[in-house]
Coordinates of C-alpha atoms in Angstrom, one line a residue:
Chain X
D6 CA 235.1 86.8 80.5
A7 CA 231.6 88.6 79.6
G8 CA 228.3 87.1 78.4
V9 CA 225.5 87.5 76.0
T10 CA 224.3 91.2 76.5
Q11 CA 221.3 92.5 75.3
S12 CA 220.4 96.6 75.4
P13 CA 218.1 97.9 76.4
T14 CA 216.5 95.9 79.0
H15 CA 213.3 97.3 78.7
L16 CA 211.3 99.6 75.6
I17 CA 207.4 100.8 75.0
K18 CA 207.0 102.0 71.9
T19 CA 203.5 102.6 70.5
R20 CA 201.8 101.3 67.2
G21 CA 203.9 101.5 63.7
Q22 CA 206.8 102.7 65.0
Q23 CA 210.3 101.8 64.8
V24 CA 212.8 99.8 67.5
T25 CA 216.1 98.2 67.3
L26 CA 217.6 96.1 69.5
R27 CA 221.2 95.7 69.8
C28 CA 223.4 92.5 71.0
S29 CA 226.8 91.8 71.8
P30 CA 227.6 88.0 71.6
K31 CA 230.0 86.0 74.5
S32 CA 234.2 86.5 73.9
G33 CA 235.1 84.0 71.3
H34 CA 231.2 84.0 69.9
D35 CA 231.0 84.6 65.8
T36 CA 227.3 83.5 65.8
V37 CA 224.1 85.5 66.9
S38 CA 220.3 84.4 67.0
W39 CA 217.1 86.0 67.6
Y40 CA 214.8 84.7 69.1
Q41 CA 211.2 85.7 69.8
Q42 CA 209.3 84.2 73.2
A43 CA 205.6 85.5 74.2
L44 CA 204.2 84.8 77.3
G45 CA 203.8 81.6 78.4
Q46 CA 206.3 79.7 75.2
G47 CA 209.4 78.7 75.0
P48 CA 211.5 80.8 71.9
Q49 CA 210.7 81.0 68.2
F50 CA 214.0 81.9 65.5
I51 CA 213.2 85.0 64.2
F52 CA 216.6 84.2 62.2
Q53 CA 220.1 83.9 62.2
Y54 CA 224.0 86.4 61.4
Y55 CA 227.5 84.6 60.5
E56 CA 230.0 86.0 58.5
E57 CA 228.4 89.3 58.9
E58 CA 225.1 87.5 56.4
E59 CA 221.6 86.1 56.6
R60 CA 222.2 82.6 57.0
Q61 CA 218.7 80.9 58.3
R62 CA 215.5 82.7 58.2
G63 CA 212.1 81.9 60.5
N64 CA 208.8 82.0 59.9
F65 CA 209.1 86.0 60.1
P66 CA 208.0 89.1 58.3
D67 CA 210.3 91.5 56.4
R68 CA 209.8 93.7 59.2
F69 CA 211.8 92.1 60.8
S70 CA 215.2 92.3 59.8
G71 CA 218.8 92.7 61.2
H72 CA 222.7 93.2 60.9
Q73 CA 225.9 91.6 62.4
F74 CA 228.9 94.1 62.5
P75 CA 232.5 92.8 62.7
N76 CA 233.1 92.9 66.0
Y77 CA 230.6 89.8 65.4
S78 CA 227.2 92.2 67.2
S79 CA 224.1 91.9 65.7
E80 CA 221.2 94.6 65.7
L81 CA 217.9 93.3 65.1
N82 CA 215.4 95.8 64.2
V83 CA 210.8 96.0 63.3
N84 CA 210.1 98.0 61.6
A85 CA 205.8 98.8 61.3
L86 CA 205.5 97.9 65.4
L87 CA 202.1 96.1 65.3
L88 CA 200.2 94.7 69.4
G89 CA 201.0 91.1 68.7
D90 CA 204.7 92.2 68.8
S91 CA 205.2 92.6 72.3
A92 CA 207.5 90.0 73.5
L93 CA 210.6 89.5 74.9
Y94 CA 213.1 89.4 72.5
L95 CA 216.3 87.3 72.8
C96 CA 220.3 86.5 71.7
A97 CA 221.8 84.3 71.4
S98 CA 225.8 83.6 70.8
S99 CA 227.3 80.5 69.6
L100 CA 229.4 79.6 67.3
G101 CA 229.2 79.4 63.1
R102 CA 232.0 77.1 61.9
S103 CA 231.3 73.9 60.7
G104 CA 231.9 71.2 62.8
L105 CA 231.5 73.8 66.2
N106 CA 227.9 74.8 65.5
K107 CA 225.7 71.6 66.9
K108 CA 227.7 74.1 70.0
A109 CA 225.2 74.6 72.4
Q110 CA 223.9 78.7 72.1
Y111 CA 224.4 81.1 75.0
F112 CA 221.4 83.5 75.2
G113 CA 221.8 87.4 76.8
P114 CA 219.0 88.1 79.4
G115 CA 216.9 90.1 76.6
T116 CA 214.9 93.0 75.7
R117 CA 211.3 93.4 76.5
L118 CA 209.7 95.2 74.5
L119 CA 205.8 96.6 74.8
V120 CA 203.4 97.7 71.5
L121 CA 201.2 100.6 73.4
Chain O
E276 CA 209.2 71.6 61.2
D277 CA 210.7 70.1 64.1
Q278 CA 208.3 69.1 66.5
V279 CA 208.9 69.4 70.3
T280 CA 206.1 68.4 73.3
Q281 CA 207.3 69.3 76.5
S282 CA 205.2 67.4 79.4
P283 CA 204.0 68.0 81.8
E284 CA 203.0 72.0 81.8
A285 CA 203.5 72.6 85.6
L286 CA 204.6 70.4 88.2
R287 CA 204.4 71.2 91.9
L288 CA 207.2 69.1 94.2
Q289 CA 208.2 69.4 98.1
E290 CA 211.7 69.8 99.0
G291 CA 213.0 66.5 98.4
E292 CA 210.7 64.5 96.1
S293 CA 212.2 63.3 93.3
S294 CA 210.2 63.5 89.7
S295 CA 210.6 63.7 85.7
L296 CA 210.7 66.1 82.9
N297 CA 209.0 64.8 79.3
C298 CA 210.2 66.6 75.9
S299 CA 209.1 64.2 73.4
Y300 CA 210.4 65.1 69.5
T301 CA 209.9 64.4 65.8
V302 CA 213.1 65.2 63.7
S303 CA 214.7 63.8 60.1
G304 CA 217.7 62.9 62.1
L305 CA 218.6 64.0 65.3
R306 CA 221.5 67.0 65.1
G307 CA 221.4 67.5 69.3
L308 CA 218.8 68.4 72.0
F309 CA 219.4 71.2 74.4
W310 CA 218.5 71.7 78.3
Y311 CA 217.5 74.9 79.0
R312 CA 216.5 76.6 82.5
Q313 CA 214.7 79.8 82.6
D314 CA 214.1 82.1 85.4
P315 CA 211.1 85.0 85.5
G316 CA 211.9 88.0 83.2
K317 CA 214.7 86.5 82.3
G318 CA 217.0 84.9 78.9
P319 CA 217.9 80.6 79.0
E320 CA 221.1 79.3 81.3
F321 CA 222.1 76.7 78.9
L322 CA 222.2 73.2 80.9
F323 CA 223.1 70.0 78.9
T324 CA 223.9 69.2 75.6
L325 CA 222.7 65.6 74.3
Y326 CA 223.7 64.3 71.0
S327 CA 223.0 60.8 71.0
A328 CA 220.3 58.0 72.6
G329 CA 222.0 56.3 74.9
E330 CA 223.9 59.2 75.7
E331 CA 223.3 60.8 79.8
K332 CA 224.6 64.2 81.2
E333 CA 224.5 65.5 85.1
K334 CA 225.5 68.3 87.0
E335 CA 224.5 68.8 91.1
R336 CA 220.7 67.3 91.7
L337 CA 220.2 67.2 87.4
K338 CA 220.7 65.2 85.5
A339 CA 219.4 64.5 81.6
T340 CA 219.1 61.3 79.8
L341 CA 218.2 60.9 75.7
T342 CA 216.4 58.3 73.8
K343 CA 215.4 58.1 69.7
K344 CA 212.2 59.8 71.3
E345 CA 212.0 61.6 74.2
S346 CA 214.7 63.1 76.1
F347 CA 214.0 63.1 80.4
L348 CA 215.3 65.4 82.8
H349 CA 215.4 64.3 86.4
I350 CA 215.5 66.3 89.4
T351 CA 217.0 64.0 92.4
A352 CA 215.8 65.6 96.1
P353 CA 214.6 69.2 94.5
K354 CA 214.9 72.2 96.4
P355 CA 213.1 75.7 96.6
E356 CA 215.9 77.3 94.6
D357 CA 215.7 74.3 91.9
S358 CA 212.0 76.3 90.9
A359 CA 212.0 77.8 87.0
T360 CA 211.1 76.7 83.6
Y361 CA 212.6 74.5 82.0
L362 CA 213.5 74.8 78.2
C363 CA 213.5 71.7 76.0
A364 CA 215.4 72.4 72.8
V365 CA 216.2 70.4 69.7
L366 CA 218.6 71.4 67.3
E367 CA 217.3 71.8 63.0
Y368 CA 219.7 72.0 59.6
G369 CA 221.5 75.5 60.3
N370 CA 221.9 75.8 64.1
K371 CA 218.0 77.2 64.6
L372 CA 216.7 75.6 68.1
V373 CA 213.2 74.6 68.0
F374 CA 211.5 74.8 71.1
G375 CA 209.5 73.1 73.4
A376 CA 206.6 75.2 75.5
G377 CA 208.3 74.3 78.6
T378 CA 208.0 73.0 82.1
I379 CA 207.5 75.7 84.6
L380 CA 208.6 73.4 88.4
R381 CA 208.0 74.8 91.3
V382 CA 209.3 73.4 94.7
K383 CA 208.1 73.9 97.8
S384 CA 209.9 73.7 101.1

């Protein structure tokens, strides 16, 4: 049973560029959440996708956007990169249906983004 | 927004020296509390979910407990391979996790 997968594993960009990160959820899961984790801190919620729509959003600017595909995989896009966007970007999958959405979120290995 | 505070920030133990990590939270209504283990450069690994005060879960040398204000992760007779960062998170409305900053555990042989 494949777990959550993310690509790429590492990425180096320069300020002002745009980046796309990808995530495939755990088999059987229909919900994908994205988190940003700065060094030495806990993950911070960016947004969550369920049934191809953004269901909930954290305190991140509009430069951060996403998409969910019919196969439940997801992309995170960040425009106009800033130095402060350097972090580990984590994708987590879970079940989104009512009654099941209190179950655990399972995380992928993350994408390490460095903005120079 | 819910608040999650973990203590201590870092903990050094000798192999076999049992201890506890603390996670205190302020929420309007707890929907779930989660413990994760994170190794350097990797994603968090799910350990436990607790839903109501008095609930306990165990896995190998780890035991998680929950009260109305806090959760404890008890580590019994730890081994060097238990060294990691342990993260606590509460589930907010809509399935958003709010994390603490974590406790870095180092176990020396």
